[in-house]
PDB file of C-alpha atoms in Angstrom:
ATOM      1  CA  MET A   1      45.082 -65.571 -27.024  1.00 91.00           C
ATOM      2  CA  VAL A   2      47.027 -67.401 -29.734  1.00 96.00           C
ATOM      3  CA  GLU A   3      49.963 -65.998 -31.699  1.00 96.00           C
ATOM      4  CA  LEU A   4      49.794 -66.900 -35.370  1.00 92.00           C
ATOM      5  CA  ALA A   5      51.948 -65.424 -38.167  1.00 90.00           C
ATOM      6  CA  GLY A   6      52.959 -62.509 -35.977  1.00 92.00           C
ATOM      7  CA  ALA A   7      49.439 -61.542 -34.932  1.00 95.00           C
ATOM      8  CA  GLY A   8      47.469 -62.147 -31.756  1.00 97.00           C
ATOM      9  CA  PHE A   9      44.184 -63.980 -32.209  1.00 98.00           C
ATOM     10  CA  GLY A  10      41.339 -64.395 -29.708  1.00 97.00           C
ATOM     11  CA  PHE A  11      38.856 -67.237 -30.087  1.00 97.00           C
ATOM     12  CA  PRO A  12      35.776 -66.755 -27.922  1.00 96.00           C
ATOM     13  CA  THR A  13      32.578 -68.687 -28.719  1.00 92.00           C
ATOM     14  CA  CYS A  14      29.183 -67.907 -30.212  1.00 91.00           C
ATOM     15  CA  TRP A  15      27.217 -66.358 -27.353  1.00 93.00           C
ATOM     16  CA  ASP A  16      30.284 -64.332 -26.281  1.00 93.00           C
ATOM     17  CA  GLN A  17      29.868 -62.055 -29.308  1.00 94.00           C
ATOM     18  CA  TRP A  18      27.075 -60.181 -27.526  1.00 94.00           C
ATOM     19  CA  PHE A  19      29.231 -59.149 -24.536  1.00 93.00           C
ATOM     20  CA  PRO A  20      31.528 -56.163 -25.059  1.00 94.00           C
ATOM     21  CA  GLU A  21      33.491 -56.993 -21.885  1.00 93.00           C
ATOM     22  CA  LEU A  22      34.913 -60.165 -23.432  1.00 95.00           C
ATOM     23  CA  ALA A  23      36.102 -58.409 -26.609  1.00 97.00           C
ATOM     24  CA  ARG A  24      37.748 -55.816 -24.345  1.00 97.00           C
ATOM     25  CA  ALA A  25      39.487 -58.518 -22.326  1.00 96.00           C
ATOM     26  CA  TYR A  26      40.865 -60.144 -25.492  1.00 97.00           C
ATOM     27  CA  SER A  27      42.029 -56.766 -26.810  1.00 97.00           C
ATOM     28  CA  LEU A  28      43.734 -55.864 -23.538  1.00 97.00           C
ATOM     29  CA  GLY A  29      45.383 -59.287 -23.684  1.00 96.00           C
ATOM     30  CA  GLY A  30      46.940 -58.396 -27.059  1.00 96.00           C
ATOM     31  CA  ALA A  31      44.439 -59.880 -29.506  1.00 98.00           C
ATOM     32  CA  GLU A  32      44.536 -57.964 -32.783  1.00 98.00           C
ATOM     33  CA  VAL A  33      41.976 -60.248 -34.440  1.00 98.00           C
ATOM     34  CA  ILE A  34      38.962 -61.737 -32.668  1.00 98.00           C
ATOM     35  CA  VAL A  35      37.328 -64.737 -34.318  1.00 98.00           C
ATOM     36  CA  TYR A  36      33.761 -65.663 -33.401  1.00 96.00           C
ATOM     37  CA  PRO A  37      32.549 -69.042 -34.649  1.00 95.00           C
ATOM     38  CA  THR A  38      28.776 -68.781 -34.445  1.00 94.00           C
ATOM     39  CA  ALA A  39      25.550 -70.622 -35.085  1.00 94.00           C
ATOM     40  CA  ILE A  40      22.958 -67.866 -35.185  1.00 94.00           C
ATOM     41  CA  GLY A  41      19.844 -67.449 -37.140  1.00 94.00           C
ATOM     42  CA  SER A  42      16.119 -67.046 -36.954  1.00 92.00           C
ATOM     43  CA  GLU A  43      14.217 -66.490 -33.738  1.00 93.00           C
ATOM     44  CA  PRO A  44      11.535 -69.247 -33.661  1.00 92.00           C
ATOM     45  CA  ASP A  45       9.453 -67.346 -31.105  1.00 94.00           C
ATOM     46  CA  HIS A  46       9.606 -64.190 -33.275  1.00 95.00           C
ATOM     47  CA  PRO A  47       9.610 -65.383 -36.900  1.00 90.00           C
ATOM     48  CA  GLY A  48       9.446 -61.899 -38.416  1.00 91.00           C
ATOM     49  CA  PHE A  49      12.424 -60.552 -36.445  1.00 94.00           C
ATOM     50  CA  ASP A  50      15.728 -60.611 -38.316  1.00 95.00           C
ATOM     51  CA  THR A  51      18.675 -60.366 -35.913  1.00 95.00           C
ATOM     52  CA  GLU A  52      21.334 -60.395 -38.657  1.00 96.00           C
ATOM     53  CA  PRO A  53      21.745 -56.617 -38.887  1.00 97.00           C
ATOM     54  CA  LEU A  54      22.003 -56.323 -35.091  1.00 96.00           C
ATOM     55  CA  TRP A  55      24.484 -59.187 -34.952  1.00 96.00           C
ATOM     56  CA  GLU A  56      26.738 -57.455 -37.476  1.00 97.00           C
ATOM     57  CA  ARG A  57      26.506 -54.078 -35.726  1.00 98.00           C
ATOM     58  CA  VAL A  58      27.356 -55.505 -32.315  1.00 97.00           C
ATOM     59  CA  ILE A  59      30.408 -57.300 -33.601  1.00 97.00           C
ATOM     60  CA  THR A  60      31.727 -54.405 -35.697  1.00 98.00           C
ATOM     61  CA  GLY A  61      30.998 -52.020 -32.785  1.00 98.00           C
ATOM     62  CA  ASN A  62      33.039 -54.225 -30.458  1.00 97.00           C
ATOM     63  CA  GLY A  63      35.864 -54.095 -33.022  1.00 98.00           C
ATOM     64  CA  ILE A  64      35.688 -50.284 -33.119  1.00 98.00           C
ATOM     65  CA  ALA A  65      35.677 -49.990 -29.324  1.00 97.00           C
ATOM     66  CA  ASN A  66      38.664 -52.320 -28.995  1.00 97.00           C
ATOM     67  CA  GLY A  67      40.713 -51.589 -32.083  1.00 98.00           C
ATOM     68  CA  THR A  68      40.433 -55.126 -33.379  1.00 98.00           C
ATOM     69  CA  PHE A  69      39.697 -56.908 -36.605  1.00 98.00           C
ATOM     70  CA  MET A  70      36.627 -59.086 -36.212  1.00 98.00           C
ATOM     71  CA  VAL A  71      36.031 -62.364 -38.026  1.00 98.00           C
ATOM     72  CA  ALA A  72      32.451 -63.610 -37.633  1.00 98.00           C
ATOM     73  CA  ILE A  73      31.858 -67.084 -39.017  1.00 97.00           C
ATOM     74  CA  ASN A  74      28.251 -68.236 -39.229  1.00 97.00           C
ATOM     75  CA  ARG A  75      26.640 -71.315 -40.632  1.00 96.00           C
ATOM     76  CA  ILE A  76      23.874 -71.527 -43.230  1.00 97.00           C
ATOM     77  CA  GLY A  77      20.940 -73.820 -43.716  1.00 96.00           C
ATOM     78  CA  ASP A  78      18.004 -75.193 -41.757  1.00 95.00           C
ATOM     79  CA  GLU A  79      17.924 -77.133 -38.563  1.00 95.00           C
ATOM     80  CA  PRO A  80      14.287 -76.830 -37.512  1.00 95.00           C
ATOM     81  CA  PRO A  81      13.136 -74.746 -35.891  1.00 94.00           C
ATOM     82  CA  LEU A  82      16.143 -72.558 -36.861  1.00 94.00           C
ATOM     83  CA  ARG A  83      17.256 -71.131 -40.175  1.00 95.00           C
ATOM     84  CA  PHE A  84      20.860 -69.965 -39.969  1.00 96.00           C
ATOM     85  CA  TYR A  85      21.542 -66.735 -41.850  1.00 95.00           C
ATOM     86  CA  GLY A  86      25.182 -67.068 -42.867  1.00 97.00           C
ATOM     87  CA  SER A  87      26.430 -63.582 -43.623  1.00 98.00           C
ATOM     88  CA  SER A  88      29.906 -64.333 -42.210  1.00 98.00           C
ATOM     89  CA  PHE A  89      32.151 -61.280 -42.427  1.00 98.00           C
ATOM     90  CA  ILE A  90      35.494 -59.724 -41.633  1.00 98.00           C
ATOM     91  CA  SER A  91      35.672 -56.131 -40.352  1.00 98.00           C
ATOM     92  CA  ASP A  92      38.554 -53.812 -39.529  1.00 98.00           C
ATOM     93  CA  PRO A  93      39.127 -51.653 -36.422  1.00 98.00           C
ATOM     94  CA  TYR A  94      37.361 -48.759 -38.145  1.00 98.00           C
ATOM     95  CA  GLY A  95      34.140 -50.834 -38.387  1.00 97.00           C
ATOM     96  CA  ARG A  96      34.347 -51.308 -42.137  1.00 98.00           C
ATOM     97  CA  VAL A  97      33.170 -54.679 -43.393  1.00 98.00           C
ATOM     98  CA  LEU A  98      35.971 -55.840 -45.643  1.00 98.00           C
ATOM     99  CA  VAL A  99      34.254 -58.883 -47.066  1.00 98.00           C
ATOM    100  CA  GLN A 100      30.923 -60.619 -46.417  1.00 98.00           C
ATOM    101  CA  ALA A 101      29.415 -63.958 -47.331  1.00 98.00           C
ATOM    102  CA  PRO A 102      25.867 -64.356 -48.641  1.00 98.00           C
ATOM    103  CA  ARG A 103      23.044 -65.416 -46.345  1.00 96.00           C
ATOM    104  CA  ASP A 104      22.140 -68.616 -48.125  1.00 94.00           C
ATOM    105  CA  ARG A 105      25.191 -70.339 -49.627  1.00 95.00           C
ATOM    106  CA  PRO A 106      28.663 -71.418 -48.586  1.00 96.00           C
ATOM    107  CA  ALA A 107      31.536 -69.021 -49.149  1.00 97.00           C
ATOM    108  CA  VAL A 108      35.221 -68.692 -48.441  1.00 97.00           C
ATOM    109  CA  LEU A 109      36.215 -65.224 -47.271  1.00 98.00           C
ATOM    110  CA  VAL A 110      39.700 -63.816 -47.775  1.00 98.00           C
ATOM    111  CA  ALA A 111      40.900 -60.389 -46.699  1.00 98.00           C
ATOM    112  CA  ASP A 112      44.280 -58.762 -46.245  1.00 96.00           C
ATOM    113  CA  LEU A 113      44.513 -57.373 -42.703  1.00 97.00           C
ATOM    114  CA  ASP A 114      46.796 -54.400 -42.233  1.00 97.00           C
ATOM    115  CA  LEU A 115      47.654 -54.824 -38.564  1.00 96.00           C
ATOM    116  CA  ASP A 116      49.053 -51.282 -38.431  1.00 96.00           C
ATOM    117  CA  GLN A 117      45.416 -50.126 -38.623  1.00 96.00           C
ATOM    118  CA  ARG A 118      44.988 -51.282 -35.013  1.00 96.00           C
ATOM    119  CA  ARG A 119      47.863 -49.099 -33.849  1.00 95.00           C
ATOM    120  CA  ASP A 120      46.661 -46.139 -35.914  1.00 97.00           C
ATOM    121  CA  TRP A 121      43.089 -46.482 -34.601  1.00 97.00           C
ATOM    122  CA  LEU A 122      44.173 -46.771 -30.985  1.00 97.00           C
ATOM    123  CA  GLU A 123      46.448 -43.754 -31.332  1.00 97.00           C
ATOM    124  CA  LEU A 124      43.530 -41.727 -32.730  1.00 97.00           C
ATOM    125  CA  PHE A 125      41.096 -43.080 -30.114  1.00 96.00           C
ATOM    126  CA  PRO A 126      43.090 -44.393 -27.124  1.00 97.00           C
ATOM    127  CA  PHE A 127      40.198 -46.445 -25.716  1.00 95.00           C
ATOM    128  CA  LEU A 128      42.455 -49.022 -24.026  1.00 96.00           C
ATOM    129  CA  THR A 129      44.742 -46.538 -22.261  1.00 96.00           C
ATOM    130  CA  THR A 130      42.121 -44.033 -21.074  1.00 96.00           C
ATOM    131  CA  ARG A 131      39.818 -46.521 -19.379  1.00 94.00           C
ATOM    132  CA  GLN A 132      38.674 -45.906 -15.801  1.00 93.00           C
ATOM    133  CA  PRO A 133      38.531 -49.409 -14.246  1.00 91.00           C
ATOM    134  CA  SER A 134      37.760 -47.932 -10.824  1.00 91.00           C
ATOM    135  CA  GLN A 135      34.301 -47.063 -12.248  1.00 91.00           C
ATOM    136  CA  TYR A 136      33.517 -50.576 -13.463  1.00 88.00           C
ATOM    137  CA  GLY A 137      32.216 -52.183 -10.273  1.00 87.00           C
ATOM    138  CA  PRO A 138      28.686 -52.614 -11.697  1.00 88.00           C
ATOM    139  CA  LEU A 139      30.157 -54.750 -14.492  1.00 84.00           C
ATOM    140  CA  VAL A 140      31.069 -57.445 -12.001  1.00 82.00           C
ATOM    141  CA  ALA A 141      28.024 -57.083  -9.759  1.00 86.00           C
ATOM    142  CA  ASP A 142      25.770 -60.042  -9.230  1.00 85.00           C
ATOM    143  CA  PRO A 143      22.561 -59.001 -11.056  1.00 83.00           C
ATOM    144  CA  THR A 144      20.371 -60.987  -8.658  1.00 85.00           C
ATOM    145  CA  THR A 145      21.604 -59.102  -5.573  1.00 79.00           C
ATOM    146  CA  SER A 146      23.220 -55.964  -7.029  1.00 62.00           C
ATOM    147  CA  ALA A 147      26.255 -56.863  -4.953  1.00 61.00           C
ATOM    148  CA  PRO A 148      29.752 -57.007  -6.450  1.00 60.00           C
ATOM    149  CA  ALA A 149      30.735 -60.519  -7.523  1.00 56.00           C
ATOM    150  CA  ARG A 150      33.463 -62.245  -5.500  1.00 57.00           C
TER     151      ARG A 150
END
């Protein structure tokens, strides 16, 4: 986590956006804003399948579950066999998309982030303080053996 202008920022990488455990770890570590630089786009093996709506839902859902602002930065353009779908966005802890870029052209996104929203959200839904870590053994199990990871 990095402190910047009085706020805690987490900077995982592209593939990490799909794993709720990592967003939770950043939030528990004090991140108020999680920034995902990504390079995601078309699925060459499934050309008719558009993952953009799912990508947005997963990221905003992780923000809701962790009381964090989410900044998803995605590239645009073609790099065969991929077509990157842009659509970068910033969402708040309530899952509202505050600003979103188009799919097909560069954009600069600017949003005012009211960091008190994190506190308000987590008071309303105390997800971080009502966790039951004793129940999370399967999260660290080795999927090839079903045994807990060491």
